[in-house]
């Protein structure tokens, strides 16, 4: 059962009711309404105690909402890292979830380095691939080596590091070598990063397996230093800082952040007294909204955001 006060009031859902939940925007679970006739044949959800794929005992880190599989070798973790890389971080043309799963099932690609070692000859042995299609895939994979450092950081699936945090880390540290040697306290100096997130980032970069992964990817030609594209732009919003919460109709949060940054603004994950405005979409995060109201940070509607970007 999943609901909050707003959904209960708007959709006449009572405490304990079975509801239909769908994915809204990027990741936010949205309640559609009572299950009604769809309830027949359903089972009440219970969080698994063990990972359905590898059997490892599920863990729930203190202070986090998510339950996680701790097994690094779990197929789901490796596969989802690859999917996140090809579809979000590197956005590799012609390489999607279906192809990644096929290559995974065949044992051809089980890690990010494997993806960059894939050959045209291996693809030509698969049904459905001919000279042109195999060449296009390998060309797209090779071209993705040029993605900026911030997108490489995002694609590594570092805990609690989304697109905004990855960009802030790239700008603050400038290279992966500085990150590899950074302490928790030094990482906390980066915009929008608190103690817990800094601790998990520092732990990730101190792990020997992750260090080997970075070494492999660097040897394969990926970028681990900031370039001009990672540096803040100069524009009419230079000196202003925004936070985005909720689902926007006209943009994804990543697109809205990119538009703000293209005009010189900073976009961070957390609200503070230095925040110029909190952009509020549908189903906003309660903690960010509350913090903005407590600190007097102005709330920016999507219409006001559009006006800000156009003017």
PDB file of C-alpha atoms in Angstrom:
ATOM      1  CA  UNK A   1       0.000   0.000   0.000  1.00  0.00           C
ATOM      2  CA  UNK A   2       1.433   3.371  -1.026  1.00  0.00           C
ATOM      3  CA  UNK A   3      -0.203   6.716  -0.590  1.00  0.00           C
ATOM      4  CA  UNK A   4       0.290  10.144   0.873  1.00  0.00           C
ATOM      5  CA  UNK A   5      -2.090  12.730   2.268  1.00  0.00           C
ATOM      6  CA  UNK A   6      -2.521  14.561  -1.018  1.00  0.00           C
ATOM      7  CA  UNK A   7      -3.460  11.398  -2.905  1.00  0.00           C
ATOM      8  CA  UNK A   8      -5.852  10.329  -0.160  1.00  0.00           C
ATOM      9  CA  UNK A   9      -7.714  13.642  -0.309  1.00  0.00           C
ATOM     10  CA  UNK A  10      -7.788  13.938  -4.085  1.00  0.00           C
ATOM     11  CA  UNK A  11      -8.683  10.356  -5.003  1.00  0.00           C
ATOM     12  CA  UNK A  12     -10.790   9.329  -2.031  1.00  0.00           C
ATOM     13  CA  UNK A  13      -8.390   6.594  -0.987  1.00  0.00           C
ATOM     14  CA  UNK A  14      -8.748   5.219   2.493  1.00  0.00           C
ATOM     15  CA  UNK A  15      -5.947   4.026   4.745  1.00  0.00           C
ATOM     16  CA  UNK A  16      -5.076   0.425   3.884  1.00  0.00           C
ATOM     17  CA  UNK A  17      -6.793   0.441   0.452  1.00  0.00           C
ATOM     18  CA  UNK A  18      -5.175  -1.417  -2.432  1.00  0.00           C
ATOM     19  CA  UNK A  19      -4.155   1.068  -5.125  1.00  0.00           C
ATOM     20  CA  UNK A  20      -2.767   1.106  -8.660  1.00  0.00           C
ATOM     21  CA  UNK A  21       0.651   2.737  -8.892  1.00  0.00           C
ATOM     22  CA  UNK A  22       2.399   3.785 -12.095  1.00  0.00           C
ATOM     23  CA  UNK A  23       5.726   5.405 -12.915  1.00  0.00           C
ATOM     24  CA  UNK A  24       5.391   9.163 -13.455  1.00  0.00           C
ATOM     25  CA  UNK A  25       8.055  11.315 -15.042  1.00  0.00           C
ATOM     26  CA  UNK A  26      11.481   9.807 -14.475  1.00  0.00           C
ATOM     27  CA  UNK A  27      11.149   7.825 -11.262  1.00  0.00           C
ATOM     28  CA  UNK A  28       8.292   9.147  -9.132  1.00  0.00           C
ATOM     29  CA  UNK A  29       5.598   6.567  -8.215  1.00  0.00           C
ATOM     30  CA  UNK A  30       2.172   8.075  -8.873  1.00  0.00           C
ATOM     31  CA  UNK A  31      -1.055   6.655  -7.474  1.00  0.00           C
ATOM     32  CA  UNK A  32      -3.669   6.279 -10.221  1.00  0.00           C
ATOM     33  CA  UNK A  33      -6.550   5.343  -7.931  1.00  0.00           C
ATOM     34  CA  UNK A  34      -8.131   2.459  -6.008  1.00  0.00           C
ATOM     35  CA  UNK A  35      -7.465  -0.985  -7.454  1.00  0.00           C
ATOM     36  CA  UNK A  36     -11.223  -1.711  -7.735  1.00  0.00           C
ATOM     37  CA  UNK A  37     -11.972  -4.554 -10.130  1.00  0.00           C
ATOM     38  CA  UNK A  38      -8.249  -5.063 -10.783  1.00  0.00           C
ATOM     39  CA  UNK A  39      -7.827  -6.314  -7.244  1.00  0.00           C
ATOM     40  CA  UNK A  40      -9.061  -9.804  -8.123  1.00  0.00           C
ATOM     41  CA  UNK A  41      -6.169 -12.263  -8.378  1.00  0.00           C
ATOM     42  CA  UNK A  42      -3.586  -9.837  -6.974  1.00  0.00           C
ATOM     43  CA  UNK A  43      -1.304 -10.456  -4.012  1.00  0.00           C
ATOM     44  CA  UNK A  44      -0.326  -7.947  -1.363  1.00  0.00           C
ATOM     45  CA  UNK A  45       3.241  -6.795  -1.964  1.00  0.00           C
ATOM     46  CA  UNK A  46       5.903  -7.730   0.547  1.00  0.00           C
ATOM     47  CA  UNK A  47       9.505  -6.625   0.191  1.00  0.00           C
ATOM     48  CA  UNK A  48      11.667  -9.680  -0.650  1.00  0.00           C
ATOM     49  CA  UNK A  49      14.185 -10.728   1.986  1.00  0.00           C
ATOM     50  CA  UNK A  50      16.565 -12.042  -0.686  1.00  0.00           C
ATOM     51  CA  UNK A  51      17.425 -10.889  -4.207  1.00  0.00           C
ATOM     52  CA  UNK A  52      15.228 -12.763  -6.718  1.00  0.00           C
ATOM     53  CA  UNK A  53      18.148 -13.123  -9.158  1.00  0.00           C
ATOM     54  CA  UNK A  54      21.234 -13.970  -7.115  1.00  0.00           C
ATOM     55  CA  UNK A  55      19.790 -14.949  -3.721  1.00  0.00           C
ATOM     56  CA  UNK A  56      21.840 -12.459  -1.704  1.00  0.00           C
ATOM     57  CA  UNK A  57      20.174 -11.080   1.431  1.00  0.00           C
ATOM     58  CA  UNK A  58      18.571  -7.693   0.772  1.00  0.00           C
ATOM     59  CA  UNK A  59      19.920  -4.758   2.795  1.00  0.00           C
ATOM     60  CA  UNK A  60      18.322  -1.425   3.653  1.00  0.00           C
ATOM     61  CA  UNK A  61      20.953   1.183   4.545  1.00  0.00           C
ATOM     62  CA  UNK A  62      20.075   3.286   7.562  1.00  0.00           C
ATOM     63  CA  UNK A  63      18.319   6.503   6.599  1.00  0.00           C
ATOM     64  CA  UNK A  64      17.514   5.327   3.061  1.00  0.00           C
ATOM     65  CA  UNK A  65      14.137   4.383   1.600  1.00  0.00           C
ATOM     66  CA  UNK A  66      15.539   1.870  -0.887  1.00  0.00           C
ATOM     67  CA  UNK A  67      16.263  -1.791  -0.305  1.00  0.00           C
ATOM     68  CA  UNK A  68      19.337  -2.981  -2.189  1.00  0.00           C
ATOM     69  CA  UNK A  69      21.071  -6.146  -3.322  1.00  0.00           C
ATOM     70  CA  UNK A  70      24.638  -5.906  -1.952  1.00  0.00           C
ATOM     71  CA  UNK A  71      26.101  -8.477  -4.364  1.00  0.00           C
ATOM     72  CA  UNK A  72      28.415  -6.734  -6.853  1.00  0.00           C
ATOM     73  CA  UNK A  73      28.209  -9.728  -9.197  1.00  0.00           C
ATOM     74  CA  UNK A  74      24.398  -9.749  -9.252  1.00  0.00           C
ATOM     75  CA  UNK A  75      23.113  -9.863 -12.851  1.00  0.00           C
ATOM     76  CA  UNK A  76      20.548  -7.149 -12.181  1.00  0.00           C
ATOM     77  CA  UNK A  77      23.167  -4.658 -10.957  1.00  0.00           C
ATOM     78  CA  UNK A  78      25.515  -5.220 -13.874  1.00  0.00           C
ATOM     79  CA  UNK A  79      22.748  -5.183 -16.451  1.00  0.00           C
ATOM     80  CA  UNK A  80      21.117  -2.032 -15.107  1.00  0.00           C
ATOM     81  CA  UNK A  81      24.482  -0.256 -15.004  1.00  0.00           C
ATOM     82  CA  UNK A  82      24.931  -1.045 -18.682  1.00  0.00           C
ATOM     83  CA  UNK A  83      21.399   0.108 -19.515  1.00  0.00           C
ATOM     84  CA  UNK A  84      21.911   3.339 -17.598  1.00  0.00           C
ATOM     85  CA  UNK A  85      25.138   3.907 -19.500  1.00  0.00           C
ATOM     86  CA  UNK A  86      23.925   3.307 -23.048  1.00  0.00           C
ATOM     87  CA  UNK A  87      20.527   5.015 -22.678  1.00  0.00           C
ATOM     88  CA  UNK A  88      21.138   7.868 -20.227  1.00  0.00           C
ATOM     89  CA  UNK A  89      24.779   8.670 -19.581  1.00  0.00           C
ATOM     90  CA  UNK A  90      26.356   8.028 -22.991  1.00  0.00           C
ATOM     91  CA  UNK A  91      23.090   7.927 -24.997  1.00  0.00           C
ATOM     92  CA  UNK A  92      24.658   5.601 -27.574  1.00  0.00           C
ATOM     93  CA  UNK A  93      22.738   5.743 -30.851  1.00  0.00           C
ATOM     94  CA  UNK A  94      21.558   2.334 -32.024  1.00  0.00           C
ATOM     95  CA  UNK A  95      22.330   0.626 -28.718  1.00  0.00           C
ATOM     96  CA  UNK A  96      19.305   0.145 -26.475  1.00  0.00           C
ATOM     97  CA  UNK A  97      18.021  -2.082 -23.714  1.00  0.00           C
ATOM     98  CA  UNK A  98      17.109  -4.996 -26.000  1.00  0.00           C
ATOM     99  CA  UNK A  99      20.568  -5.181 -27.564  1.00  0.00           C
ATOM    100  CA  UNK A 100      22.290  -4.825 -24.196  1.00  0.00           C
ATOM    101  CA  UNK A 101      20.213  -7.668 -22.742  1.00  0.00           C
ATOM    102  CA  UNK A 102      20.956  -9.835 -25.772  1.00  0.00           C
ATOM    103  CA  UNK A 103      24.700  -9.204 -25.493  1.00  0.00           C
ATOM    104  CA  UNK A 104      24.476  -9.863 -21.742  1.00  0.00           C
ATOM    105  CA  UNK A 105      22.624 -13.161 -22.178  1.00  0.00           C
ATOM    106  CA  UNK A 106      25.204 -14.300 -24.733  1.00  0.00           C
ATOM    107  CA  UNK A 107      28.043 -13.411 -22.366  1.00  0.00           C
ATOM    108  CA  UNK A 108      29.572 -10.933 -24.806  1.00  0.00           C
ATOM    109  CA  UNK A 109      29.125  -7.854 -22.600  1.00  0.00           C
ATOM    110  CA  UNK A 110      29.068  -8.121 -18.813  1.00  0.00           C
ATOM    111  CA  UNK A 111      30.688  -4.790 -17.891  1.00  0.00           C
ATOM    112  CA  UNK A 112      31.329  -1.299 -19.258  1.00  0.00           C
ATOM    113  CA  UNK A 113      34.854  -2.245 -20.430  1.00  0.00           C
ATOM    114  CA  UNK A 114      33.361  -5.252 -22.263  1.00  0.00           C
ATOM    115  CA  UNK A 115      31.092  -2.860 -24.169  1.00  0.00           C
ATOM    116  CA  UNK A 116      34.124  -0.941 -25.453  1.00  0.00           C
ATOM    117  CA  UNK A 117      35.939  -4.144 -26.389  1.00  0.00           C
ATOM    118  CA  UNK A 118      33.020  -5.400 -28.480  1.00  0.00           C
ATOM    119  CA  UNK A 119      34.027  -6.025 -32.111  1.00  0.00           C
ATOM    120  CA  UNK A 120      32.211  -5.901 -35.411  1.00  0.00           C
ATOM    121  CA  UNK A 121      33.105  -9.543 -35.962  1.00  0.00           C
ATOM    122  CA  UNK A 122      31.256 -10.558 -32.791  1.00  0.00           C
ATOM    123  CA  UNK A 123      28.141  -8.697 -33.926  1.00  0.00           C
ATOM    124  CA  UNK A 124      28.247 -10.201 -37.416  1.00  0.00           C
ATOM    125  CA  UNK A 125      27.952 -13.655 -35.859  1.00  0.00           C
ATOM    126  CA  UNK A 126      24.550 -12.693 -34.403  1.00  0.00           C
ATOM    127  CA  UNK A 127      21.262 -13.108 -36.265  1.00  0.00           C
ATOM    128  CA  UNK A 128      19.968  -9.817 -37.639  1.00  0.00           C
ATOM    129  CA  UNK A 129      23.335  -8.090 -37.985  1.00  0.00           C
ATOM    130  CA  UNK A 130      24.863  -7.302 -41.355  1.00  0.00           C
ATOM    131  CA  UNK A 131      27.933  -5.296 -42.323  1.00  0.00           C
ATOM    132  CA  UNK A 132      26.246  -1.884 -42.186  1.00  0.00           C
ATOM    133  CA  UNK A 133      24.304  -2.398 -38.945  1.00  0.00           C
ATOM    134  CA  UNK A 134      27.300  -3.911 -37.149  1.00  0.00           C
ATOM    135  CA  UNK A 135      29.529  -1.065 -38.339  1.00  0.00           C
ATOM    136  CA  UNK A 136      26.994   1.543 -37.147  1.00  0.00           C
ATOM    137  CA  UNK A 137      26.839   0.034 -33.644  1.00  0.00           C
ATOM    138  CA  UNK A 138      30.614  -0.140 -33.241  1.00  0.00           C
ATOM    139  CA  UNK A 139      30.977   3.411 -34.603  1.00  0.00           C
ATOM    140  CA  UNK A 140      28.399   4.719 -32.107  1.00  0.00           C
ATOM    141  CA  UNK A 141      30.096   2.951 -29.207  1.00  0.00           C
ATOM    142  CA  UNK A 142      33.467   4.363 -30.232  1.00  0.00           C
ATOM    143  CA  UNK A 143      32.026   7.874 -30.561  1.00  0.00           C
ATOM    144  CA  UNK A 144      30.623   7.695 -27.016  1.00  0.00           C
ATOM    145  CA  UNK A 145      34.171   7.741 -25.636  1.00  0.00           C
ATOM    146  CA  UNK A 146      34.029  11.502 -26.141  1.00  0.00           C
ATOM    147  CA  UNK A 147      31.198  12.142 -23.665  1.00  0.00           C
ATOM    148  CA  UNK A 148      32.087  14.772 -21.016  1.00  0.00           C
ATOM    149  CA  UNK A 149      33.562  13.829 -17.662  1.00  0.00           C
ATOM    150  CA  UNK A 150      30.317  14.710 -15.850  1.00  0.00           C
ATOM    151  CA  UNK A 151      28.385  12.138 -17.900  1.00  0.00           C
ATOM    152  CA  UNK A 152      31.042   9.499 -17.275  1.00  0.00           C
ATOM    153  CA  UNK A 153      30.622  10.088 -13.529  1.00  0.00           C
ATOM    154  CA  UNK A 154      26.849   9.807 -13.863  1.00  0.00           C
ATOM    155  CA  UNK A 155      27.140   6.578 -15.849  1.00  0.00           C
ATOM    156  CA  UNK A 156      29.330   4.840 -13.271  1.00  0.00           C
ATOM    157  CA  UNK A 157      26.254   4.343 -11.043  1.00  0.00           C
ATOM    158  CA  UNK A 158      27.922   5.806  -7.960  1.00  0.00           C
ATOM    159  CA  UNK A 159      25.401   5.719  -5.065  1.00  0.00           C
ATOM    160  CA  UNK A 160      23.429   8.955  -4.707  1.00  0.00           C
ATOM    161  CA  UNK A 161      25.126  10.527  -7.745  1.00  0.00           C
ATOM    162  CA  UNK A 162      22.605  11.650 -10.363  1.00  0.00           C
ATOM    163  CA  UNK A 163      23.155  14.038 -13.244  1.00  0.00           C
ATOM    164  CA  UNK A 164      23.259  17.226 -11.148  1.00  0.00           C
ATOM    165  CA  UNK A 165      25.616  15.831  -8.506  1.00  0.00           C
ATOM    166  CA  UNK A 166      27.873  14.343 -11.201  1.00  0.00           C
ATOM    167  CA  UNK A 167      28.156  17.743 -12.859  1.00  0.00           C
ATOM    168  CA  UNK A 168      28.919  19.465  -9.551  1.00  0.00           C
ATOM    169  CA  UNK A 169      31.621  16.890  -8.809  1.00  0.00           C
ATOM    170  CA  UNK A 170      33.158  17.317 -12.271  1.00  0.00           C
ATOM    171  CA  UNK A 171      33.251  21.092 -11.880  1.00  0.00           C
ATOM    172  CA  UNK A 172      34.553  21.041  -8.319  1.00  0.00           C
ATOM    173  CA  UNK A 173      37.307  18.434  -8.684  1.00  0.00           C
ATOM    174  CA  UNK A 174      38.137  18.707 -12.387  1.00  0.00           C
ATOM    175  CA  UNK A 175      39.554  15.186 -12.682  1.00  0.00           C
ATOM    176  CA  UNK A 176      38.963  11.671 -11.430  1.00  0.00           C
ATOM    177  CA  UNK A 177      42.428  11.598  -9.866  1.00  0.00           C
ATOM    178  CA  UNK A 178      41.430  14.318  -7.400  1.00  0.00           C
ATOM    179  CA  UNK A 179      38.221  12.424  -6.622  1.00  0.00           C
ATOM    180  CA  UNK A 180      40.103   9.183  -6.045  1.00  0.00           C
ATOM    181  CA  UNK A 181      42.150  10.876  -3.337  1.00  0.00           C
ATOM    182  CA  UNK A 182      39.409  13.079  -1.852  1.00  0.00           C
ATOM    183  CA  UNK A 183      38.306  12.642   1.749  1.00  0.00           C
ATOM    184  CA  UNK A 184      34.707  12.800   2.907  1.00  0.00           C
ATOM    185  CA  UNK A 185      35.325  16.317   4.221  1.00  0.00           C
ATOM    186  CA  UNK A 186      36.749  17.462   0.870  1.00  0.00           C
ATOM    187  CA  UNK A 187      33.791  15.993  -1.013  1.00  0.00           C
ATOM    188  CA  UNK A 188      31.415  17.858   1.325  1.00  0.00           C
ATOM    189  CA  UNK A 189      32.898  21.110   0.034  1.00  0.00           C
ATOM    190  CA  UNK A 190      31.238  20.375  -3.336  1.00  0.00           C
ATOM    191  CA  UNK A 191      27.931  22.153  -4.012  1.00  0.00           C
ATOM    192  CA  UNK A 192      24.857  20.266  -2.759  1.00  0.00           C
ATOM    193  CA  UNK A 193      26.648  17.364  -1.045  1.00  0.00           C
ATOM    194  CA  UNK A 194      26.018  16.593   2.619  1.00  0.00           C
ATOM    195  CA  UNK A 195      27.803  14.231   5.027  1.00  0.00           C
ATOM    196  CA  UNK A 196      25.952  11.012   4.143  1.00  0.00           C
ATOM    197  CA  UNK A 197      26.298  11.442   0.401  1.00  0.00           C
ATOM    198  CA  UNK A 198      29.934  12.481   0.745  1.00  0.00           C
ATOM    199  CA  UNK A 199      30.630   9.359   2.794  1.00  0.00           C
ATOM    200  CA  UNK A 200      29.089   7.017   0.194  1.00  0.00           C
ATOM    201  CA  UNK A 201      30.975   8.754  -2.649  1.00  0.00           C
ATOM    202  CA  UNK A 202      34.287   8.550  -0.786  1.00  0.00           C
ATOM    203  CA  UNK A 203      33.689   4.855  -0.056  1.00  0.00           C
ATOM    204  CA  UNK A 204      32.908   4.166  -3.722  1.00  0.00           C
ATOM    205  CA  UNK A 205      36.121   5.772  -4.949  1.00  0.00           C
ATOM    206  CA  UNK A 206      38.226   4.013  -2.298  1.00  0.00           C
ATOM    207  CA  UNK A 207      36.967   0.566  -3.375  1.00  0.00           C
ATOM    208  CA  UNK A 208      39.643  -1.383  -5.280  1.00  0.00           C
ATOM    209  CA  UNK A 209      37.169  -2.894  -7.779  1.00  0.00           C
ATOM    210  CA  UNK A 210      35.867   0.561  -8.667  1.00  0.00           C
ATOM    211  CA  UNK A 211      39.411   1.885  -9.033  1.00  0.00           C
ATOM    212  CA  UNK A 212      40.201  -0.945 -11.441  1.00  0.00           C
ATOM    213  CA  UNK A 213      37.055  -0.127 -13.415  1.00  0.00           C
ATOM    214  CA  UNK A 214      38.173   3.506 -13.754  1.00  0.00           C
ATOM    215  CA  UNK A 215      41.667   2.406 -14.850  1.00  0.00           C
ATOM    216  CA  UNK A 216      40.196   0.087 -17.501  1.00  0.00           C
ATOM    217  CA  UNK A 217      37.843   2.724 -18.884  1.00  0.00           C
ATOM    218  CA  UNK A 218      40.619   5.304 -18.963  1.00  0.00           C
ATOM    219  CA  UNK A 219      42.877   2.910 -20.877  1.00  0.00           C
ATOM    220  CA  UNK A 220      40.031   2.339 -23.341  1.00  0.00           C
ATOM    221  CA  UNK A 221      39.905   6.071 -24.084  1.00  0.00           C
ATOM    222  CA  UNK A 222      37.092   7.524 -21.964  1.00  0.00           C
ATOM    223  CA  UNK A 223      37.438  11.011 -20.517  1.00  0.00           C
ATOM    224  CA  UNK A 224      38.188  11.487 -16.840  1.00  0.00           C
ATOM    225  CA  UNK A 225      39.026  15.195 -16.812  1.00  0.00           C
ATOM    226  CA  UNK A 226      36.777  18.220 -17.152  1.00  0.00           C
ATOM    227  CA  UNK A 227      36.723  20.145 -20.413  1.00  0.00           C
ATOM    228  CA  UNK A 228      35.116  23.409 -21.438  1.00  0.00           C
ATOM    229  CA  UNK A 229      31.704  21.729 -21.629  1.00  0.00           C
ATOM    230  CA  UNK A 230      31.872  20.912 -17.896  1.00  0.00           C
ATOM    231  CA  UNK A 231      32.549  24.493 -16.857  1.00  0.00           C
ATOM    232  CA  UNK A 232      29.687  26.853 -15.943  1.00  0.00           C
ATOM    233  CA  UNK A 233      28.313  28.930 -18.792  1.00  0.00           C
ATOM    234  CA  UNK A 234      28.092  32.716 -18.605  1.00  0.00           C
ATOM    235  CA  UNK A 235      24.656  34.172 -19.175  1.00  0.00           C
ATOM    236  CA  UNK A 236      21.759  36.218 -17.822  1.00  0.00           C
ATOM    237  CA  UNK A 237      21.300  33.839 -14.855  1.00  0.00           C
ATOM    238  CA  UNK A 238      24.953  33.765 -13.774  1.00  0.00           C
ATOM    239  CA  UNK A 239      25.173  33.873  -9.994  1.00  0.00           C
ATOM    240  CA  UNK A 240      21.725  32.348  -9.476  1.00  0.00           C
ATOM    241  CA  UNK A 241      21.076  28.869  -8.047  1.00  0.00           C
ATOM    242  CA  UNK A 242      17.967  26.732  -8.587  1.00  0.00           C
ATOM    243  CA  UNK A 243      16.617  23.429  -7.329  1.00  0.00           C
ATOM    244  CA  UNK A 244      14.008  21.425  -9.270  1.00  0.00           C
ATOM    245  CA  UNK A 245      11.433  19.161  -7.641  1.00  0.00           C
ATOM    246  CA  UNK A 246       8.428  17.239  -8.953  1.00  0.00           C
ATOM    247  CA  UNK A 247       7.424  16.334 -12.502  1.00  0.00           C
ATOM    248  CA  UNK A 248       7.346  19.055 -15.166  1.00  0.00           C
ATOM    249  CA  UNK A 249       5.035  18.855 -18.186  1.00  0.00           C
ATOM    250  CA  UNK A 250       7.234  20.627 -20.720  1.00  0.00           C
ATOM    251  CA  UNK A 251      10.625  19.226 -19.776  1.00  0.00           C
ATOM    252  CA  UNK A 252      12.277  16.392 -17.942  1.00  0.00           C
ATOM    253  CA  UNK A 253      14.185  17.595 -14.893  1.00  0.00           C
ATOM    254  CA  UNK A 254      17.446  17.002 -16.769  1.00  0.00           C
ATOM    255  CA  UNK A 255      16.276  19.165 -19.686  1.00  0.00           C
ATOM    256  CA  UNK A 256      15.138  21.966 -17.371  1.00  0.00           C
ATOM    257  CA  UNK A 257      18.465  21.856 -15.534  1.00  0.00           C
ATOM    258  CA  UNK A 258      20.366  21.993 -18.822  1.00  0.00           C
ATOM    259  CA  UNK A 259      18.346  25.025 -19.974  1.00  0.00           C
ATOM    260  CA  UNK A 260      19.023  26.867 -16.708  1.00  0.00           C
ATOM    261  CA  UNK A 261      22.720  26.032 -16.817  1.00  0.00           C
ATOM    262  CA  UNK A 262      22.997  27.131 -20.439  1.00  0.00           C
ATOM    263  CA  UNK A 263      21.990  30.601 -19.210  1.00  0.00           C
ATOM    264  CA  UNK A 264      24.594  30.632 -16.461  1.00  0.00           C
ATOM    265  CA  UNK A 265      22.582  29.338 -13.464  1.00  0.00           C
ATOM    266  CA  UNK A 266      23.666  26.612 -11.084  1.00  0.00           C
ATOM    267  CA  UNK A 267      21.313  23.697 -10.449  1.00  0.00           C
ATOM    268  CA  UNK A 268      21.716  21.753  -7.205  1.00  0.00           C
ATOM    269  CA  UNK A 269      19.863  18.979  -5.369  1.00  0.00           C
ATOM    270  CA  UNK A 270      19.322  20.644  -2.021  1.00  0.00           C
ATOM    271  CA  UNK A 271      17.612  23.861  -0.926  1.00  0.00           C
ATOM    272  CA  UNK A 272      19.578  26.358   1.165  1.00  0.00           C
ATOM    273  CA  UNK A 273      19.486  30.062   1.988  1.00  0.00           C
ATOM    274  CA  UNK A 274      21.639  30.619  -1.105  1.00  0.00           C
ATOM    275  CA  UNK A 275      19.007  29.092  -3.420  1.00  0.00           C
ATOM    276  CA  UNK A 276      17.480  31.657  -5.789  1.00  0.00           C
ATOM    277  CA  UNK A 277      14.325  29.632  -6.433  1.00  0.00           C
ATOM    278  CA  UNK A 278      12.748  26.189  -6.143  1.00  0.00           C
ATOM    279  CA  UNK A 279      11.170  25.089  -9.424  1.00  0.00           C
ATOM    280  CA  UNK A 280       8.045  23.152  -8.432  1.00  0.00           C
ATOM    281  CA  UNK A 281       6.338  20.607 -10.678  1.00  0.00           C
ATOM    282  CA  UNK A 282       3.631  18.036  -9.999  1.00  0.00           C
ATOM    283  CA  UNK A 283       4.121  15.799  -6.936  1.00  0.00           C
ATOM    284  CA  UNK A 284       7.011  17.886  -5.471  1.00  0.00           C
ATOM    285  CA  UNK A 285       9.300  16.502  -2.815  1.00  0.00           C
ATOM    286  CA  UNK A 286       7.912  17.364   0.605  1.00  0.00           C
ATOM    287  CA  UNK A 287      11.307  17.949   2.219  1.00  0.00           C
ATOM    288  CA  UNK A 288      12.473  20.385  -0.454  1.00  0.00           C
ATOM    289  CA  UNK A 289       9.175  22.255  -0.406  1.00  0.00           C
ATOM    290  CA  UNK A 290       9.242  22.507   3.378  1.00  0.00           C
ATOM    291  CA  UNK A 291      12.865  23.689   3.411  1.00  0.00           C
ATOM    292  CA  UNK A 292      12.086  26.377   0.821  1.00  0.00           C
ATOM    293  CA  UNK A 293       9.149  27.643   2.854  1.00  0.00           C
ATOM    294  CA  UNK A 294      11.214  27.694   6.057  1.00  0.00           C
ATOM    295  CA  UNK A 295      14.117  29.586   4.507  1.00  0.00           C
ATOM    296  CA  UNK A 296      12.023  31.958   2.410  1.00  0.00           C
ATOM    297  CA  UNK A 297      13.211  30.614  -0.943  1.00  0.00           C
ATOM    298  CA  UNK A 298      10.757  31.664  -3.718  1.00  0.00           C
ATOM    299  CA  UNK A 299       8.716  28.933  -5.410  1.00  0.00           C
ATOM    300  CA  UNK A 300       8.886  28.979  -9.220  1.00  0.00           C
ATOM    301  CA  UNK A 301       6.016  27.485 -11.230  1.00  0.00           C
ATOM    302  CA  UNK A 302       6.573  25.817 -14.586  1.00  0.00           C
ATOM    303  CA  UNK A 303       5.004  28.823 -16.323  1.00  0.00           C
ATOM    304  CA  UNK A 304       7.395  31.140 -14.489  1.00  0.00           C
ATOM    305  CA  UNK A 305      10.293  28.866 -15.437  1.00  0.00           C
ATOM    306  CA  UNK A 306       9.294  29.117 -19.099  1.00  0.00           C
ATOM    307  CA  UNK A 307       9.167  32.902 -18.809  1.00  0.00           C
ATOM    308  CA  UNK A 308      12.541  32.955 -17.068  1.00  0.00           C
ATOM    309  CA  UNK A 309      14.136  30.851 -19.794  1.00  0.00           C
ATOM    310  CA  UNK A 310      12.601  32.857 -22.625  1.00  0.00           C
ATOM    311  CA  UNK A 311      13.526  36.249 -21.211  1.00  0.00           C
TER     312      UNK A 311
END
